[in-house]
Short mmCIF file of C-alpha atoms in Angstrom, two decimals:
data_model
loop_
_atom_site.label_atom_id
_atom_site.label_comp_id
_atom_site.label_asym_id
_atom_site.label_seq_id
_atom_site.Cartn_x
_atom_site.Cartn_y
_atom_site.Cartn_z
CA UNK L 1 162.54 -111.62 255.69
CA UNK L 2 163.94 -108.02 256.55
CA UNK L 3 167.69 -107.13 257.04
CA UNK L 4 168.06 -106.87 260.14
CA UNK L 5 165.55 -108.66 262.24
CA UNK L 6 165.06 -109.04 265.92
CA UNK L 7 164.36 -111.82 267.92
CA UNK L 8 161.92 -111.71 270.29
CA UNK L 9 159.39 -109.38 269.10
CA UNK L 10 158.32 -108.93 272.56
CA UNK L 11 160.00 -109.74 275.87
CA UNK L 12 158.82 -108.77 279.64
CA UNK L 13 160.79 -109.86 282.41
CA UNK L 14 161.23 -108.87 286.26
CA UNK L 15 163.53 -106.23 287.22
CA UNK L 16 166.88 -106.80 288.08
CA UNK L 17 166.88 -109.93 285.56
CA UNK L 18 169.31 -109.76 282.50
CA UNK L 19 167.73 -109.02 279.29
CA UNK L 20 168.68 -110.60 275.81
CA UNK L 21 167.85 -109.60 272.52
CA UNK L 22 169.16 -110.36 268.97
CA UNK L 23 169.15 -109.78 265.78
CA UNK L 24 169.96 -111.47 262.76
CA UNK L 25 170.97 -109.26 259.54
CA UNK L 26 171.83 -110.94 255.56
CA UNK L 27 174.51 -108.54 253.53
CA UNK L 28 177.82 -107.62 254.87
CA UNK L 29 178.26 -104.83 257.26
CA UNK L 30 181.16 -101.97 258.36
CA UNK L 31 179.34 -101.66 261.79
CA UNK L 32 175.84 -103.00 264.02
CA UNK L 33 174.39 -100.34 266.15
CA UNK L 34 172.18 -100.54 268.52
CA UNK L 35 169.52 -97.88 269.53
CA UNK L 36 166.55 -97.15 272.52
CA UNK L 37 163.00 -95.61 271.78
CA UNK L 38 161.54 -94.83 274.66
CA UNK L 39 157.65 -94.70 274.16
CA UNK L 40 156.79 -91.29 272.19
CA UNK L 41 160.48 -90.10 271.66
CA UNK L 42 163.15 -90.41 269.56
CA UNK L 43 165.82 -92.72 268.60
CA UNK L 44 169.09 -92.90 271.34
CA UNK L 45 171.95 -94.57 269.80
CA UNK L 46 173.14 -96.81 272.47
CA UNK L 47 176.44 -99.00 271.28
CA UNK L 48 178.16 -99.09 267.95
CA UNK L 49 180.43 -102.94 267.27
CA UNK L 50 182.49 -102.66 263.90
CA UNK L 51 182.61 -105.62 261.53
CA UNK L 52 186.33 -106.76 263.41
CA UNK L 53 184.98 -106.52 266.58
CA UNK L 54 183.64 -109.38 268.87
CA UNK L 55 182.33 -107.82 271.80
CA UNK L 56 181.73 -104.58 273.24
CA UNK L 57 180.86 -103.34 276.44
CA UNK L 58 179.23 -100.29 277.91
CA UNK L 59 178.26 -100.08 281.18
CA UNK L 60 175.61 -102.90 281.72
CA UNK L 61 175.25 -103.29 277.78
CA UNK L 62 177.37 -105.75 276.05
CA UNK L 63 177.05 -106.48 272.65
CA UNK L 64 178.33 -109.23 270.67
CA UNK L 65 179.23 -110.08 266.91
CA UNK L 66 179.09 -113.18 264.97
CA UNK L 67 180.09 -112.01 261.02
CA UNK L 68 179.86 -115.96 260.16
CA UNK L 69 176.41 -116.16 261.51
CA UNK L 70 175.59 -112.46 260.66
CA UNK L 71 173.92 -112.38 263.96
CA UNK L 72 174.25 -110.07 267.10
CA UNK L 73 172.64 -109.71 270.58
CA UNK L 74 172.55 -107.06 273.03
CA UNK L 75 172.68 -108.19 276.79
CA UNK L 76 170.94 -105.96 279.48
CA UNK L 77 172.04 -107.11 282.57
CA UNK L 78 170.45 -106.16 286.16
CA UNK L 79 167.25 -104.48 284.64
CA UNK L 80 165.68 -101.59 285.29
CA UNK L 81 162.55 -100.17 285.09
CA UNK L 82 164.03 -97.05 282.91
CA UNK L 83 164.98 -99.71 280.46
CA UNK L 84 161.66 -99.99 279.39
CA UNK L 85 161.73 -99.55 275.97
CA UNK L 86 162.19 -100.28 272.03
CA UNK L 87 165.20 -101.86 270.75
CA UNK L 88 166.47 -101.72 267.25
CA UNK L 89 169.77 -103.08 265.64
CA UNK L 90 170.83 -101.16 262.33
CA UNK L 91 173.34 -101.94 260.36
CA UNK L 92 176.03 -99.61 257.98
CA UNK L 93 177.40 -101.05 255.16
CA UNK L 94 179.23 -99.66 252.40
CA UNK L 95 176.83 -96.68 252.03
CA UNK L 96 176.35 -94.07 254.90
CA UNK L 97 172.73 -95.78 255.99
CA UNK L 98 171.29 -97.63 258.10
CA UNK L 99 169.17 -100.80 257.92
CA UNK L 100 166.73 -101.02 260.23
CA UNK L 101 165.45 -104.42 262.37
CA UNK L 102 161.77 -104.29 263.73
CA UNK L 103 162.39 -104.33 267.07
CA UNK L 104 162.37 -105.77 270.39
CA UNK L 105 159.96 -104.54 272.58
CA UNK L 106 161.57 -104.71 276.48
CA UNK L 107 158.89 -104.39 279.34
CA UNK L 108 160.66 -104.59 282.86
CA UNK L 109 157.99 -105.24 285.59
CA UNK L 110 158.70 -104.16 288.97
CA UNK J 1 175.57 -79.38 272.55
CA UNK J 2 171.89 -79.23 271.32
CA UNK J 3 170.90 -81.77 269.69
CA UNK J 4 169.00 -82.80 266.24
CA UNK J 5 165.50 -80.97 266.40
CA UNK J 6 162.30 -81.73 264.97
CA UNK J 7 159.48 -79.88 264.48
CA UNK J 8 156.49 -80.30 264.64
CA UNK J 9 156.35 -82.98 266.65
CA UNK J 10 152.96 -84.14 265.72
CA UNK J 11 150.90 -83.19 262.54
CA UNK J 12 147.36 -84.16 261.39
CA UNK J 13 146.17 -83.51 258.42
CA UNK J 14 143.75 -84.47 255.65
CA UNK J 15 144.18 -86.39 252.83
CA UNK J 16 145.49 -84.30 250.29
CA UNK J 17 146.62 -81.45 251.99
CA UNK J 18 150.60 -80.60 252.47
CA UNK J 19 152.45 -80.86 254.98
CA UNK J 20 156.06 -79.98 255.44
CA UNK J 21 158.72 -80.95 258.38
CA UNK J 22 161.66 -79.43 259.56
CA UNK J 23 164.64 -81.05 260.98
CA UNK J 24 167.62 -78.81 262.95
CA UNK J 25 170.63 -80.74 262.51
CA UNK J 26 173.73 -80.71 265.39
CA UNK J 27 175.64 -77.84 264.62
CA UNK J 28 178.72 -78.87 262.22
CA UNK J 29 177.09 -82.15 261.12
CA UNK J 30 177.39 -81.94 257.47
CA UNK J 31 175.51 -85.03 257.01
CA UNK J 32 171.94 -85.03 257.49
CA UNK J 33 169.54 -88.39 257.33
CA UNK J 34 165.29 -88.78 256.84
CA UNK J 35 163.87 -92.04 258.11
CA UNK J 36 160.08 -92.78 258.50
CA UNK J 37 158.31 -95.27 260.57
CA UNK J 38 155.22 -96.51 259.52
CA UNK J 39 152.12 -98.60 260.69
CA UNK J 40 154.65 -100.09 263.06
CA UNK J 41 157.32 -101.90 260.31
CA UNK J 42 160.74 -101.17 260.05
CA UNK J 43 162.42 -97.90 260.59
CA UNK J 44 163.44 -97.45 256.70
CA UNK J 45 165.73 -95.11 255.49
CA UNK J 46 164.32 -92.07 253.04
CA UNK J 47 167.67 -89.92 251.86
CA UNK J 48 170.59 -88.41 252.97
CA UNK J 49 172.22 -85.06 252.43
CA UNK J 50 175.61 -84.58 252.80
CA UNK J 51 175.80 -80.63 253.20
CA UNK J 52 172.84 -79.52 250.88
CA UNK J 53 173.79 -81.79 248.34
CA UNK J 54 171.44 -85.51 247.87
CA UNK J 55 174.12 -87.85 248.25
CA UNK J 56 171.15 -90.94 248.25
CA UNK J 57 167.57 -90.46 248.08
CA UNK J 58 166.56 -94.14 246.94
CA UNK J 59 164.34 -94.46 249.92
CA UNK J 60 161.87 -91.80 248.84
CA UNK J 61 159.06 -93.55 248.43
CA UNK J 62 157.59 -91.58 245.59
CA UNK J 63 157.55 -88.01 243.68
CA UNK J 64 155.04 -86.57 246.56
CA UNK J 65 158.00 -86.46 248.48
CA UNK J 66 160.45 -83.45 248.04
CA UNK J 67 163.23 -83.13 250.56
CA UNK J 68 165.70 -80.04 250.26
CA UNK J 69 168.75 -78.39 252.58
CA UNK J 70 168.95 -75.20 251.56
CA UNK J 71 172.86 -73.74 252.59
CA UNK J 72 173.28 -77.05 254.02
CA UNK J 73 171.86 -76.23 257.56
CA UNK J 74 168.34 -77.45 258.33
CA UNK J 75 165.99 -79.75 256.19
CA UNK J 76 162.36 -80.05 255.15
CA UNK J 77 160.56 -82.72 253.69
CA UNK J 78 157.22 -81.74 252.36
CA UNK J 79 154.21 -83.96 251.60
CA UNK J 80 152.20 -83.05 248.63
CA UNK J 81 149.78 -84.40 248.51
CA UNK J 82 149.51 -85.96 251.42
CA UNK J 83 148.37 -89.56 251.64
CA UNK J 84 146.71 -92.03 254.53
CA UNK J 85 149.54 -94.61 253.89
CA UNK J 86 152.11 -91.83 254.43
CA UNK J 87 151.11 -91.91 258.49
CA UNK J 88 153.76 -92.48 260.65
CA UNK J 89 156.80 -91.03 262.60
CA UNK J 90 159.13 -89.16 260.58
CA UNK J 91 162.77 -89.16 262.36
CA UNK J 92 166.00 -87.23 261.19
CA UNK J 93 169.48 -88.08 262.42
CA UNK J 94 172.57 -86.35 262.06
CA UNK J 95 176.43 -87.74 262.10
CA UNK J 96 180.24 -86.15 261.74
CA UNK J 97 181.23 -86.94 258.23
CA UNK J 98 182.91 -90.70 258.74
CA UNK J 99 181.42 -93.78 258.76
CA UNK J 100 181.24 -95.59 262.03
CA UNK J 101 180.50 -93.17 264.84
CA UNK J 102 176.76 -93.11 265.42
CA UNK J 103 173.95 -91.27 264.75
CA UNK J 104 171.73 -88.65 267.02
CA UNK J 105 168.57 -88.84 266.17
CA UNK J 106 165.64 -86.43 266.61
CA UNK J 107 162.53 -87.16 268.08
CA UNK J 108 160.22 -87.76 265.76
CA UNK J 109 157.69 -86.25 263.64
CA UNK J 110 154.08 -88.24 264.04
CA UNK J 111 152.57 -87.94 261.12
CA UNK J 112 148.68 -88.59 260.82
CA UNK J 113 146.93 -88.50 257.62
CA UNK J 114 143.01 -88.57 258.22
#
């Protein structure tokens, strides 16, 4: 298994329902981010939650953290087409790098 | 602010040819990242410069790859020579020098090796 791997792989839903991904990771970690790839461009870094933190919230993203389970999910609530997109988690540790999940790809049908 | 530039943003090539890739950092970002992307896996980290010094390159997959920062502004990464398993998308990011704030990415360098 990878550091950092997302559950689903894949996940369509209608929009204006919430969306839920997460991701599981295995060593110990300063922060989780979370980024968007839109189809053909590049990386947008969408949330950051430090290794203290619970929860974090950011517009209609929230994040969460379990350190025990070394799990986190990001919530999309009332969906949108524009979210329509790839989803990564990627963990810091001690070293200034990050650690890459495979992704969730998010498909919002209108 | 402009943000981290790539260029180009799509490169075939044969096998066995070179091919090298520039990345633009933000302005005042001393620390400068190369990830790669490939056949659809994991986004996995290559090195990372902190001004033009290598402060970790033990994601460079191999001695085809050179990556340099000359006076610590932009970066290359050259291919040489070039092979069909190094296909892929080729990102750099860019951060303030402290851990825990984010990174900007660019947007990719699609790399196709034929």
């Amino acid at each position: 298994s990878q550091q950092g791997e997302e559950d689903p792989q894949a996940l369509s839903i209608q929009e204006g329902e919430n969306a839920t991904m997460n991701c599981s990771y295995k060593t110990s970690i300063n922060n989780l981010q979370w980024y968007r790839q839109n189809s053909g461009r590049g990386l947008v870094h969408l949330i950051l939650i430090r290794s203290n933190e619970r929860e974090k919230h950011s517009g209609r993203l929230r994040v969460t953290l379990d350190t025990s389970k070394k799990s986190s999910s990001l919530l999309i609530t009332a969906s949108r087409a524009a979210d329509t997109a790839s989803y990564f988690c990627a963990t810091e540790g001690g070293a200034q790098k990050l650690v890459f999940g495979q992704g969730t790809r998010l498909t919002i049908n209108p | 602010e402009a943000g981290v530039t790539q260029f180009p943003s799509h490169s075939v090539i044969e096998k066995g040819q070179t091919v090298t890739l520039r990345c633009d950092p933000i302005s005042g970002h001393d620390n400068l990242y190369w990830y790669r992307r490939v056949m659809g896996k994991e986004i996995k980290f290559l090195l990372h410069f902190v001004k033009e010094s290598k402060q970790d390159e033990s994601g460079m997959p191999n001695n085809r790859f050179l990556a340099e920062r000359t006076g610590g502004t932009y970066s290359t990464l050259k291919v040489q020579p070039a092979e069909l398993e190094d296909s892929g998308v080729y990102f750099c990011a860019s951060s303030q020098d402290r851990v825990g704030v984010g990174y900007t990415f660019g947007s990719g360098t699609r790399l196709t090796v034929v």
